[in-house]
mmCIF file of C-alpha atoms in Angstrom:
data_model
loop_
_atom_site.group_PDB
_atom_site.id
_atom_site.type_symbol
_atom_site.label_atom_id
_atom_site.label_comp_id
_atom_site.label_asym_id
_atom_site.label_seq_id
_atom_site.Cartn_x
_atom_site.Cartn_y
_atom_site.Cartn_z
ATOM 1 C CA UNK A 672 -26.750 50.283 -83.531
ATOM 2 C CA UNK A 673 -24.456 53.268 -83.092
ATOM 3 C CA UNK A 674 -22.811 54.638 -86.238
ATOM 4 C CA UNK A 675 -19.356 53.076 -86.637
ATOM 5 C CA UNK A 676 -16.293 55.106 -85.823
ATOM 6 C CA UNK A 677 -14.165 56.125 -88.823
ATOM 7 C CA UNK A 678 -11.509 53.551 -87.955
ATOM 8 C CA UNK A 679 -14.077 50.773 -87.696
ATOM 9 C CA UNK A 680 -15.411 50.670 -91.258
ATOM 10 C CA UNK A 681 -13.441 48.052 -93.139
ATOM 11 C CA UNK A 682 -14.814 46.768 -96.427
ATOM 12 C CA UNK A 683 -14.634 43.292 -97.905
ATOM 13 C CA UNK A 684 -12.520 43.270 -101.060
ATOM 14 C CA UNK A 685 -14.359 42.593 -104.304
ATOM 15 C CA UNK A 686 -14.749 38.881 -105.000
ATOM 16 C CA UNK A 687 -15.479 37.965 -101.370
ATOM 17 C CA UNK A 688 -18.870 37.100 -99.930
ATOM 18 C CA UNK A 689 -20.061 40.664 -99.321
ATOM 19 C CA UNK A 690 -19.084 44.239 -100.096
ATOM 20 C CA UNK A 691 -20.818 45.789 -97.080
ATOM 21 C CA UNK A 692 -18.891 47.753 -94.516
ATOM 22 C CA UNK A 693 -18.465 46.226 -91.077
ATOM 23 C CA UNK A 694 -17.621 47.440 -87.617
ATOM 24 C CA UNK A 695 -15.225 45.661 -85.336
ATOM 25 C CA UNK A 696 -18.310 44.443 -83.480
ATOM 26 C CA UNK A 697 -19.553 42.762 -86.654
ATOM 27 C CA UNK A 698 -16.118 41.225 -87.260
ATOM 28 C CA UNK A 699 -16.265 39.974 -83.679
ATOM 29 C CA UNK A 700 -19.688 38.398 -84.273
ATOM 30 C CA UNK A 701 -18.462 36.660 -87.420
ATOM 31 C CA UNK A 702 -15.437 35.357 -85.518
ATOM 32 C CA UNK A 703 -17.637 34.255 -82.620
ATOM 33 C CA UNK A 704 -15.771 36.401 -80.085
ATOM 34 C CA UNK A 705 -16.318 39.680 -78.249
ATOM 35 C CA UNK A 706 -15.322 43.099 -79.584
ATOM 36 C CA UNK A 707 -12.716 43.498 -76.799
ATOM 37 C CA UNK A 708 -11.105 40.260 -78.009
ATOM 38 C CA UNK A 709 -10.766 41.723 -81.511
ATOM 39 C CA UNK A 710 -9.247 44.811 -79.939
ATOM 40 C CA UNK A 711 -6.776 42.613 -78.053
ATOM 41 C CA UNK A 712 -5.722 40.980 -81.325
ATOM 42 C CA UNK A 713 -5.268 44.382 -82.959
ATOM 43 C CA UNK A 714 -3.105 45.537 -80.076
ATOM 44 C CA UNK A 715 -0.950 42.417 -79.994
ATOM 45 C CA UNK A 716 -2.098 41.282 -76.565
ATOM 46 C CA UNK A 717 -0.855 37.841 -75.534
ATOM 47 C CA UNK A 718 -4.022 36.714 -73.713
ATOM 48 C CA UNK A 719 -5.829 35.459 -76.833
ATOM 49 C CA UNK A 720 -6.031 31.796 -77.841
ATOM 50 C CA UNK A 721 -3.934 31.029 -80.974
ATOM 51 C CA UNK A 722 -6.922 29.697 -82.933
ATOM 52 C CA UNK A 723 -8.959 32.786 -82.083
ATOM 53 C CA UNK A 724 -6.119 35.079 -83.049
ATOM 54 C CA UNK A 725 -5.743 33.311 -86.391
ATOM 55 C CA UNK A 726 -9.478 33.564 -87.152
ATOM 56 C CA UNK A 727 -9.632 37.262 -86.267
ATOM 57 C CA UNK A 728 -6.528 38.022 -88.335
ATOM 58 C CA UNK A 729 -8.078 36.210 -91.304
ATOM 59 C CA UNK A 730 -11.222 38.329 -91.048
ATOM 60 C CA UNK A 731 -9.274 41.576 -90.654
ATOM 61 C CA UNK A 732 -7.301 40.633 -93.743
ATOM 62 C CA UNK A 733 -10.448 39.580 -95.640
ATOM 63 C CA UNK A 734 -12.155 42.886 -94.910
ATOM 64 C CA UNK A 735 -8.998 44.837 -95.744
ATOM 65 C CA UNK A 736 -9.218 46.466 -92.327
ATOM 66 C CA UNK A 737 -6.831 49.335 -91.700
ATOM 67 C CA UNK A 738 -6.756 51.357 -88.518
ATOM 68 C CA UNK A 739 -6.743 55.080 -89.158
ATOM 69 C CA UNK A 740 -3.310 56.530 -88.429
ATOM 70 C CA UNK A 741 -4.757 59.375 -86.415
ATOM 71 C CA UNK A 742 -6.614 56.880 -84.219
ATOM 72 C CA UNK A 743 -3.621 54.584 -83.714
ATOM 73 C CA UNK A 744 -1.807 55.475 -80.507
ATOM 74 C CA UNK A 745 1.890 55.155 -81.236
ATOM 75 C CA UNK A 746 4.847 54.538 -78.982
ATOM 76 C CA UNK A 747 7.887 56.794 -79.490
ATOM 77 C CA UNK A 748 9.810 53.954 -81.150
ATOM 78 C CA UNK A 749 11.249 52.793 -84.459
ATOM 79 C CA UNK A 750 11.676 49.034 -84.847
ATOM 80 C CA UNK A 751 14.748 47.825 -86.772
ATOM 81 C CA UNK A 752 14.964 44.173 -87.820
ATOM 82 C CA UNK A 753 18.279 42.712 -88.949
ATOM 83 C CA UNK A 754 18.888 39.533 -90.896
ATOM 84 C CA UNK A 755 22.019 39.191 -88.738
ATOM 85 C CA UNK A 756 23.259 41.519 -86.013
ATOM 86 C CA UNK A 757 26.924 40.784 -85.466
ATOM 87 C CA UNK A 758 29.222 42.980 -87.522
ATOM 88 C CA UNK A 759 30.591 46.458 -88.123
ATOM 89 C CA UNK A 760 28.220 46.603 -91.101
ATOM 90 C CA UNK A 761 25.237 46.443 -88.738
ATOM 91 C CA UNK A 762 26.749 49.133 -86.513
ATOM 92 C CA UNK A 763 26.893 51.562 -89.455
ATOM 93 C CA UNK A 764 23.209 50.915 -90.147
ATOM 94 C CA UNK A 765 22.282 51.396 -86.484
ATOM 95 C CA UNK A 766 24.131 54.711 -86.405
ATOM 96 C CA UNK A 767 22.192 55.918 -89.434
ATOM 97 C CA UNK A 768 18.807 54.929 -87.970
ATOM 98 C CA UNK A 769 19.655 56.315 -84.552
ATOM 99 C CA UNK A 770 20.657 59.725 -85.946
ATOM 100 C CA UNK A 771 17.307 60.271 -87.683
ATOM 101 C CA UNK A 772 15.249 58.711 -84.858
ATOM 102 C CA UNK A 773 16.932 60.907 -82.273
ATOM 103 C CA UNK A 774 16.153 64.040 -84.291
ATOM 104 C CA UNK A 775 12.490 62.957 -84.316
ATOM 105 C CA UNK A 776 12.486 62.308 -80.547
ATOM 106 C CA UNK A 777 12.213 58.544 -80.980
ATOM 107 C CA UNK A 778 14.069 55.542 -79.571
ATOM 108 C CA UNK A 779 15.203 52.465 -81.515
ATOM 109 C CA UNK A 780 14.282 48.830 -80.834
ATOM 110 C CA UNK A 781 16.582 46.208 -82.396
ATOM 111 C CA UNK A 782 15.603 42.684 -83.413
ATOM 112 C CA UNK A 783 17.418 39.893 -85.250
ATOM 113 C CA UNK A 784 15.836 37.224 -87.433
ATOM 114 C CA UNK A 785 18.732 34.803 -86.787
ATOM 115 C CA UNK A 786 19.709 34.466 -90.430
ATOM 116 C CA UNK A 787 16.138 34.052 -91.706
ATOM 117 C CA UNK A 788 14.961 36.370 -94.460
ATOM 118 C CA UNK A 789 11.673 36.975 -92.625
ATOM 119 C CA UNK A 790 11.226 37.423 -88.866
ATOM 120 C CA UNK A 791 9.103 34.958 -86.922
ATOM 121 C CA UNK A 792 5.405 35.334 -86.119
ATOM 122 C CA UNK A 793 6.159 36.162 -82.482
ATOM 123 C CA UNK A 794 8.042 39.239 -83.661
ATOM 124 C CA UNK A 795 5.011 40.537 -85.586
ATOM 125 C CA UNK A 796 2.804 40.191 -82.518
ATOM 126 C CA UNK A 797 5.374 42.037 -80.417
ATOM 127 C CA UNK A 798 5.503 44.880 -82.927
ATOM 128 C CA UNK A 799 1.712 45.130 -82.891
ATOM 129 C CA UNK A 800 1.851 45.389 -79.105
ATOM 130 C CA UNK A 801 4.589 48.058 -79.169
ATOM 131 C CA UNK A 802 2.789 50.152 -81.851
ATOM 132 C CA UNK A 803 5.973 51.865 -83.097
ATOM 133 C CA UNK A 804 6.035 54.746 -85.561
ATOM 134 C CA UNK A 805 7.395 52.352 -88.156
ATOM 135 C CA UNK A 806 9.564 49.341 -88.950
ATOM 136 C CA UNK A 807 12.841 49.255 -90.916
ATOM 137 C CA UNK A 808 13.772 45.770 -92.153
ATOM 138 C CA UNK A 809 17.456 45.307 -93.039
ATOM 139 C CA UNK A 810 18.250 42.506 -95.510
ATOM 140 C CA UNK A 811 14.928 41.044 -94.443
ATOM 141 C CA UNK A 812 11.340 41.004 -95.621
ATOM 142 C CA UNK A 813 7.826 40.147 -94.524
ATOM 143 C CA UNK A 814 5.511 37.353 -95.532
ATOM 144 C CA UNK A 815 1.934 38.130 -96.596
ATOM 145 C CA UNK A 816 0.425 37.612 -93.143
ATOM 146 C CA UNK A 817 3.016 39.857 -91.472
ATOM 147 C CA UNK A 818 2.466 42.586 -94.031
ATOM 148 C CA UNK A 819 -1.288 42.353 -93.491
ATOM 149 C CA UNK A 820 -0.831 42.508 -89.720
ATOM 150 C CA UNK A 821 1.259 45.686 -89.871
ATOM 151 C CA UNK A 822 -0.994 47.261 -92.509
ATOM 152 C CA UNK A 823 -4.139 46.632 -90.452
ATOM 153 C CA UNK A 824 -2.493 48.458 -87.523
ATOM 154 C CA UNK A 825 -1.303 51.337 -89.773
ATOM 155 C CA UNK A 826 2.333 50.548 -88.890
ATOM 156 C CA UNK A 827 4.395 51.537 -91.958
ATOM 157 C CA UNK A 828 7.467 49.540 -92.959
ATOM 158 C CA UNK A 829 10.445 50.005 -95.278
ATOM 159 C CA UNK A 830 12.967 47.417 -96.462
ATOM 160 C CA UNK A 831 16.605 48.522 -96.556
ATOM 161 C CA UNK A 832 18.958 46.620 -98.880
ATOM 162 C CA UNK A 833 16.284 44.027 -99.708
ATOM 163 C CA UNK A 834 17.446 40.424 -99.927
ATOM 164 C CA UNK A 835 15.020 39.707 -102.771
ATOM 165 C CA UNK A 836 12.631 41.678 -104.920
ATOM 166 C CA UNK A 837 10.396 43.359 -102.329
ATOM 167 C CA UNK A 838 7.607 43.981 -104.859
ATOM 168 C CA UNK A 839 6.388 47.197 -106.403
ATOM 169 C CA UNK A 840 4.139 47.997 -103.445
ATOM 170 C CA UNK A 841 6.851 47.679 -100.767
ATOM 171 C CA UNK A 842 8.893 50.813 -99.971
ATOM 172 C CA UNK A 843 12.631 50.109 -100.143
ATOM 173 C CA UNK A 844 16.029 51.784 -99.972
ATOM 174 C CA UNK A 845 18.977 50.141 -101.715
ATOM 175 C CA UNK A 846 22.309 50.871 -103.374
ATOM 176 C CA UNK A 847 23.686 50.531 -106.898
ATOM 177 C CA UNK A 848 25.205 47.098 -106.292
ATOM 178 C CA UNK A 849 25.583 46.199 -109.975
ATOM 179 C CA UNK A 850 27.405 49.442 -110.694
ATOM 180 C CA UNK A 851 29.635 48.834 -107.677
ATOM 181 C CA UNK A 852 30.634 45.351 -108.864
ATOM 182 C CA UNK A 853 31.306 46.770 -112.318
ATOM 183 C CA UNK A 854 33.485 49.598 -110.979
ATOM 184 C CA UNK A 855 35.504 47.278 -108.714
ATOM 185 C CA UNK A 856 36.265 44.812 -111.503
ATOM 186 C CA UNK A 857 36.878 47.477 -114.139
ATOM 187 C CA UNK A 858 39.465 49.044 -111.820
ATOM 188 C CA UNK A 859 41.338 45.734 -111.682
ATOM 189 C CA UNK A 860 41.093 45.269 -115.456
ATOM 190 C CA UNK A 861 42.498 48.752 -116.027
ATOM 191 C CA UNK A 862 45.468 47.862 -113.812
ATOM 192 C CA UNK A 863 46.222 44.982 -116.196
ATOM 193 C CA UNK A 864 44.715 42.001 -114.379
ATOM 194 C CA UNK A 865 43.223 39.222 -116.486
ATOM 195 C CA UNK A 866 42.793 36.441 -113.907
ATOM 196 C CA UNK A 867 40.319 38.093 -111.524
ATOM 197 C CA UNK A 868 38.505 36.034 -108.912
ATOM 198 C CA UNK A 869 35.327 36.838 -107.017
ATOM 199 C CA UNK A 870 33.987 35.805 -103.621
ATOM 200 C CA UNK A 871 30.270 36.579 -103.620
ATOM 201 C CA UNK A 872 27.707 36.740 -100.861
ATOM 202 C CA UNK A 873 24.728 34.351 -100.584
ATOM 203 C CA UNK A 874 23.095 33.684 -103.951
ATOM 204 C CA UNK A 875 19.636 34.169 -102.393
ATOM 205 C CA UNK A 876 20.438 37.840 -101.753
ATOM 206 C CA UNK A 877 19.683 40.268 -104.546
ATOM 207 C CA UNK A 878 22.541 42.610 -103.610
ATOM 208 C CA UNK A 879 25.042 39.749 -103.839
ATOM 209 C CA UNK A 880 23.789 38.609 -107.245
ATOM 210 C CA UNK A 881 23.890 42.183 -108.555
ATOM 211 C CA UNK A 882 27.546 42.627 -107.495
ATOM 212 C CA UNK A 883 28.588 39.428 -109.245
ATOM 213 C CA UNK A 884 26.605 40.435 -112.329
ATOM 214 C CA UNK A 885 28.542 43.703 -112.379
ATOM 215 C CA UNK A 886 31.797 41.739 -112.069
ATOM 216 C CA UNK A 887 30.792 39.541 -115.012
ATOM 217 C CA UNK A 888 29.786 42.548 -117.104
ATOM 218 C CA UNK A 889 33.170 44.226 -116.546
ATOM 219 C CA UNK A 890 35.046 41.109 -117.664
ATOM 220 C CA UNK A 891 32.853 40.577 -120.704
ATOM 221 C CA UNK A 892 33.121 44.234 -121.739
ATOM 222 C CA UNK A 893 36.905 43.938 -121.556
ATOM 223 C CA UNK A 894 36.865 40.782 -123.681
ATOM 224 C CA UNK A 895 38.056 38.608 -120.778
ATOM 225 C CA UNK A 896 36.623 35.148 -120.100
ATOM 226 C CA UNK A 897 34.371 34.560 -117.093
ATOM 227 C CA UNK A 898 35.948 31.491 -115.481
ATOM 228 C CA UNK A 899 33.496 29.696 -113.137
ATOM 229 C CA UNK A 900 36.486 28.248 -111.259
ATOM 230 C CA UNK A 901 37.362 31.768 -110.114
ATOM 231 C CA UNK A 902 33.907 32.550 -108.673
ATOM 232 C CA UNK A 903 33.230 31.325 -105.143
ATOM 233 C CA UNK A 904 29.894 31.636 -103.319
ATOM 234 C CA UNK A 905 30.423 33.067 -99.842
ATOM 235 C CA UNK A 906 28.216 34.400 -97.064
ATOM 236 C CA UNK A 907 29.680 37.865 -96.326
ATOM 237 C CA UNK A 908 31.605 36.614 -93.257
ATOM 238 C CA UNK A 909 35.335 36.946 -92.494
ATOM 239 C CA UNK A 910 35.817 33.207 -91.999
ATOM 240 C CA UNK A 911 34.398 32.456 -95.433
ATOM 241 C CA UNK A 912 36.668 35.010 -97.064
ATOM 242 C CA UNK A 913 39.614 33.220 -95.474
ATOM 243 C CA UNK A 914 38.472 29.709 -96.469
ATOM 244 C CA UNK A 915 37.476 30.557 -100.037
ATOM 245 C CA UNK A 916 40.527 32.779 -100.375
ATOM 246 C CA UNK A 917 42.736 29.777 -99.675
ATOM 247 C CA UNK A 918 40.868 27.803 -102.341
ATOM 248 C CA UNK A 919 41.404 30.524 -104.945
ATOM 249 C CA UNK A 920 45.032 31.196 -104.056
ATOM 250 C CA UNK A 921 45.957 27.500 -104.108
ATOM 251 C CA UNK A 922 44.768 27.037 -107.695
ATOM 252 C CA UNK A 923 47.546 26.049 -110.126
ATOM 253 C CA UNK A 924 46.749 29.167 -112.146
ATOM 254 C CA UNK A 925 45.657 31.397 -109.304
ATOM 255 C CA UNK A 926 44.051 34.801 -109.780
ATOM 256 C CA UNK A 927 46.238 37.886 -109.512
ATOM 257 C CA UNK A 928 43.311 39.899 -108.150
ATOM 258 C CA UNK A 929 40.073 39.173 -106.262
ATOM 259 C CA UNK A 930 36.861 41.141 -105.860
ATOM 260 C CA UNK A 931 35.846 40.022 -102.389
ATOM 261 C CA UNK A 932 32.160 41.037 -102.447
ATOM 262 C CA UNK A 933 32.307 42.795 -99.072
ATOM 263 C CA UNK A 934 34.959 44.155 -96.709
ATOM 264 C CA UNK A 935 34.703 41.345 -94.153
ATOM 265 C CA UNK A 936 35.448 38.716 -96.798
ATOM 266 C CA UNK A 937 38.279 40.916 -98.090
ATOM 267 C CA UNK A 938 39.834 40.861 -94.611
ATOM 268 C CA UNK A 939 39.539 37.071 -94.565
ATOM 269 C CA UNK A 940 41.286 37.032 -97.940
ATOM 270 C CA UNK A 941 44.074 39.172 -96.460
ATOM 271 C CA UNK A 942 44.588 36.466 -93.832
ATOM 272 C CA UNK A 943 44.672 33.713 -96.468
ATOM 273 C CA UNK A 944 47.251 35.634 -98.525
ATOM 274 C CA UNK A 945 49.493 36.149 -95.485
ATOM 275 C CA UNK A 946 49.291 32.445 -94.638
ATOM 276 C CA UNK A 947 50.476 31.563 -98.158
ATOM 277 C CA UNK A 948 53.255 34.161 -98.133
ATOM 278 C CA UNK A 949 51.626 36.420 -100.733
ATOM 279 C CA UNK A 950 52.046 40.185 -100.504
ATOM 280 C CA UNK A 951 49.240 42.668 -101.111
ATOM 281 C CA UNK A 952 49.288 44.289 -103.638
ATOM 282 C CA UNK A 953 52.622 43.054 -105.074
ATOM 283 C CA UNK A 954 51.394 39.468 -105.501
ATOM 284 C CA UNK A 955 47.638 39.901 -105.120
ATOM 285 C CA UNK A 956 45.284 42.846 -105.528
ATOM 286 C CA UNK A 957 42.136 42.919 -103.390
ATOM 287 C CA UNK A 958 38.933 44.973 -103.656
ATOM 288 C CA UNK A 959 36.147 44.883 -101.071
ATOM 289 C CA UNK A 960 32.656 46.347 -100.860
ATOM 290 C CA UNK A 961 31.016 48.554 -98.166
ATOM 291 C CA UNK A 962 33.894 50.839 -97.039
ATOM 292 C CA UNK A 963 33.561 50.015 -93.361
ATOM 293 C CA UNK A 964 35.744 52.143 -91.056
ATOM 294 C CA UNK A 965 38.228 49.262 -90.674
ATOM 295 C CA UNK A 966 38.961 49.339 -94.421
ATOM 296 C CA UNK A 967 41.202 52.385 -94.087
ATOM 297 C CA UNK A 968 43.112 51.080 -91.062
ATOM 298 C CA UNK A 969 44.128 47.586 -92.215
ATOM 299 C CA UNK A 970 47.549 47.042 -93.771
ATOM 300 C CA UNK A 971 47.567 47.885 -96.564
ATOM 301 C CA UNK A 972 44.468 50.099 -96.597
ATOM 302 C CA UNK A 973 41.726 48.400 -98.589
ATOM 303 C CA UNK A 974 40.496 49.522 -101.990
ATOM 304 C CA UNK A 975 36.730 49.083 -101.782
ATOM 305 C CA UNK A 976 33.359 50.155 -103.106
ATOM 306 C CA UNK A 977 31.701 52.602 -100.766
ATOM 307 C CA UNK A 978 28.123 51.676 -99.975
ATOM 308 C CA UNK A 979 26.600 54.656 -98.095
ATOM 309 C CA UNK A 980 25.239 52.558 -95.241
ATOM 310 C CA UNK A 981 24.553 55.383 -92.792
ATOM 311 C CA UNK A 982 22.858 57.433 -95.509
ATOM 312 C CA UNK A 983 20.789 54.411 -96.610
ATOM 313 C CA UNK A 984 19.691 53.735 -93.032
ATOM 314 C CA UNK A 985 18.859 57.391 -92.494
ATOM 315 C CA UNK A 986 16.868 57.518 -95.733
ATOM 316 C CA UNK A 987 14.949 54.371 -94.766
ATOM 317 C CA UNK A 988 14.094 55.853 -91.364
ATOM 318 C CA UNK A 989 12.959 59.173 -92.819
ATOM 319 C CA UNK A 990 10.844 57.321 -95.378
ATOM 320 C CA UNK A 991 9.109 55.143 -92.797
ATOM 321 C CA UNK A 992 8.337 58.226 -90.676
ATOM 322 C CA UNK A 993 6.977 60.050 -93.731
ATOM 323 C CA UNK A 994 4.764 57.073 -94.535
ATOM 324 C CA UNK A 995 3.316 57.264 -91.040
ATOM 325 C CA UNK A 996 2.166 60.841 -91.440
ATOM 326 C CA UNK A 997 -1.286 61.780 -92.698
ATOM 327 C CA UNK A 998 -0.216 64.586 -95.020
ATOM 328 C CA UNK A 999 0.174 62.686 -98.281
ATOM 329 C CA UNK A 1000 2.619 60.085 -99.539
ATOM 330 C CA UNK A 1001 6.367 60.560 -100.163
ATOM 331 C CA UNK A 1002 7.388 61.354 -103.733
ATOM 332 C CA UNK A 1003 9.487 58.169 -104.065
ATOM 333 C CA UNK A 1004 9.230 54.904 -102.151
ATOM 334 C CA UNK A 1005 11.864 52.892 -104.075
ATOM 335 C CA UNK A 1006 15.277 54.547 -103.958
ATOM 336 C CA UNK A 1007 18.825 53.426 -104.817
ATOM 337 C CA UNK A 1008 21.743 55.470 -103.477
ATOM 338 C CA UNK A 1009 24.951 55.631 -105.487
ATOM 339 C CA UNK A 1010 28.029 53.539 -104.710
ATOM 340 C CA UNK A 1011 31.554 54.784 -105.483
ATOM 341 C CA UNK A 1012 34.997 53.227 -105.795
ATOM 342 C CA UNK A 1013 37.480 54.244 -103.086
ATOM 343 C CA UNK A 1014 41.013 53.467 -104.283
ATOM 344 C CA UNK A 1015 43.593 52.785 -101.601
ATOM 345 C CA UNK A 1016 46.764 50.669 -101.437
ATOM 346 C CA UNK A 1017 45.503 47.094 -101.804
ATOM 347 C CA UNK A 1018 45.432 47.212 -105.611
ATOM 348 C CA UNK A 1019 48.237 47.492 -108.142
ATOM 349 C CA UNK A 1020 49.541 46.016 -111.371
ATOM 350 C CA UNK A 1021 49.720 42.211 -111.605
ATOM 351 C CA UNK A 1022 53.048 40.488 -110.843
ATOM 352 C CA UNK A 1023 55.597 40.954 -113.596
ATOM 353 C CA UNK A 1024 54.129 44.214 -114.878
ATOM 354 C CA UNK A 1025 55.700 46.577 -112.374
ATOM 355 C CA UNK A 1026 54.257 48.303 -109.368
ATOM 356 C CA UNK A 1027 51.327 50.573 -110.140
ATOM 357 C CA UNK A 1028 50.321 51.588 -106.664
ATOM 358 C CA UNK A 1029 46.974 53.275 -106.512
ATOM 359 C CA UNK A 1030 47.431 55.526 -103.541
ATOM 360 C CA UNK A 1031 44.610 56.955 -101.470
ATOM 361 C CA UNK A 1032 41.780 58.570 -103.360
ATOM 362 C CA UNK A 1033 38.167 58.360 -104.380
#
């Protein structure tokens, strides 16, 4: 038998049936298929029976197989997977990825997981077939089989703004969401507000929970009660900001200020306030989160927490490209970029305490 090529010497992990090295030909024999069939599975080819594909993937995972990066022919692509792809938020992320990819001579492929926190199996096979330089997952993650599939093909991946805890071994780029929620709420407290509502994002998302935790911490630090009636669970969409805004503003003892959790929900809250004849900021102060371009053009311009989306996307893309290179590992694979409060004209003193307009600033 010919000596195995460097990329064809996987080893069974300790605790399995054997610790001997194996070539792809030996994996093929154990799977009861030909070596070209194993190669087809590795390359994401569609002409493999599902049961055969599953068996081969199990063996590749069992042996801890990993194709050498130098041997893996790559397409000039970066794959970007979105939890949802329908807002100005996503456009800021795309711009950040595109800027770095273009500088590296690469193109960008976009996918959407249709609201799921992990993309479907078909997507993983398609990525294996494309053999991109790397994958950036936005508000998404991978299950164990998908991670194993990408790892065995030496396709690096990075999670940007992870929905949950990605794990210590998963590279990720995030933002200081807790600090942002704290800064937004503390700003309202310092203006004199005591009844401060919050419209969060989905509770399953780590960034959403962190923002609400920051909101709670600001109230508790100021000695103000955290009223569950004033906290509404949203989904980061405009329509939900409008609907939950109406619920908050129709309360007998309504809030005088609301931390909207993101800019799109803040804009929905604007609509709810107008419908009820409330003026911003004279009757209601509003703070968003993200600092999308629209935040400075609405009337009045929105006070918000700037999340550096383009910088986060660029950092995630640079990290995934670094991970794909042979010359060592990046110094840091879990990074949080700083958020900052951007004060505009949507916040002021509560009714009855005089106008304390914030003005434009940072």
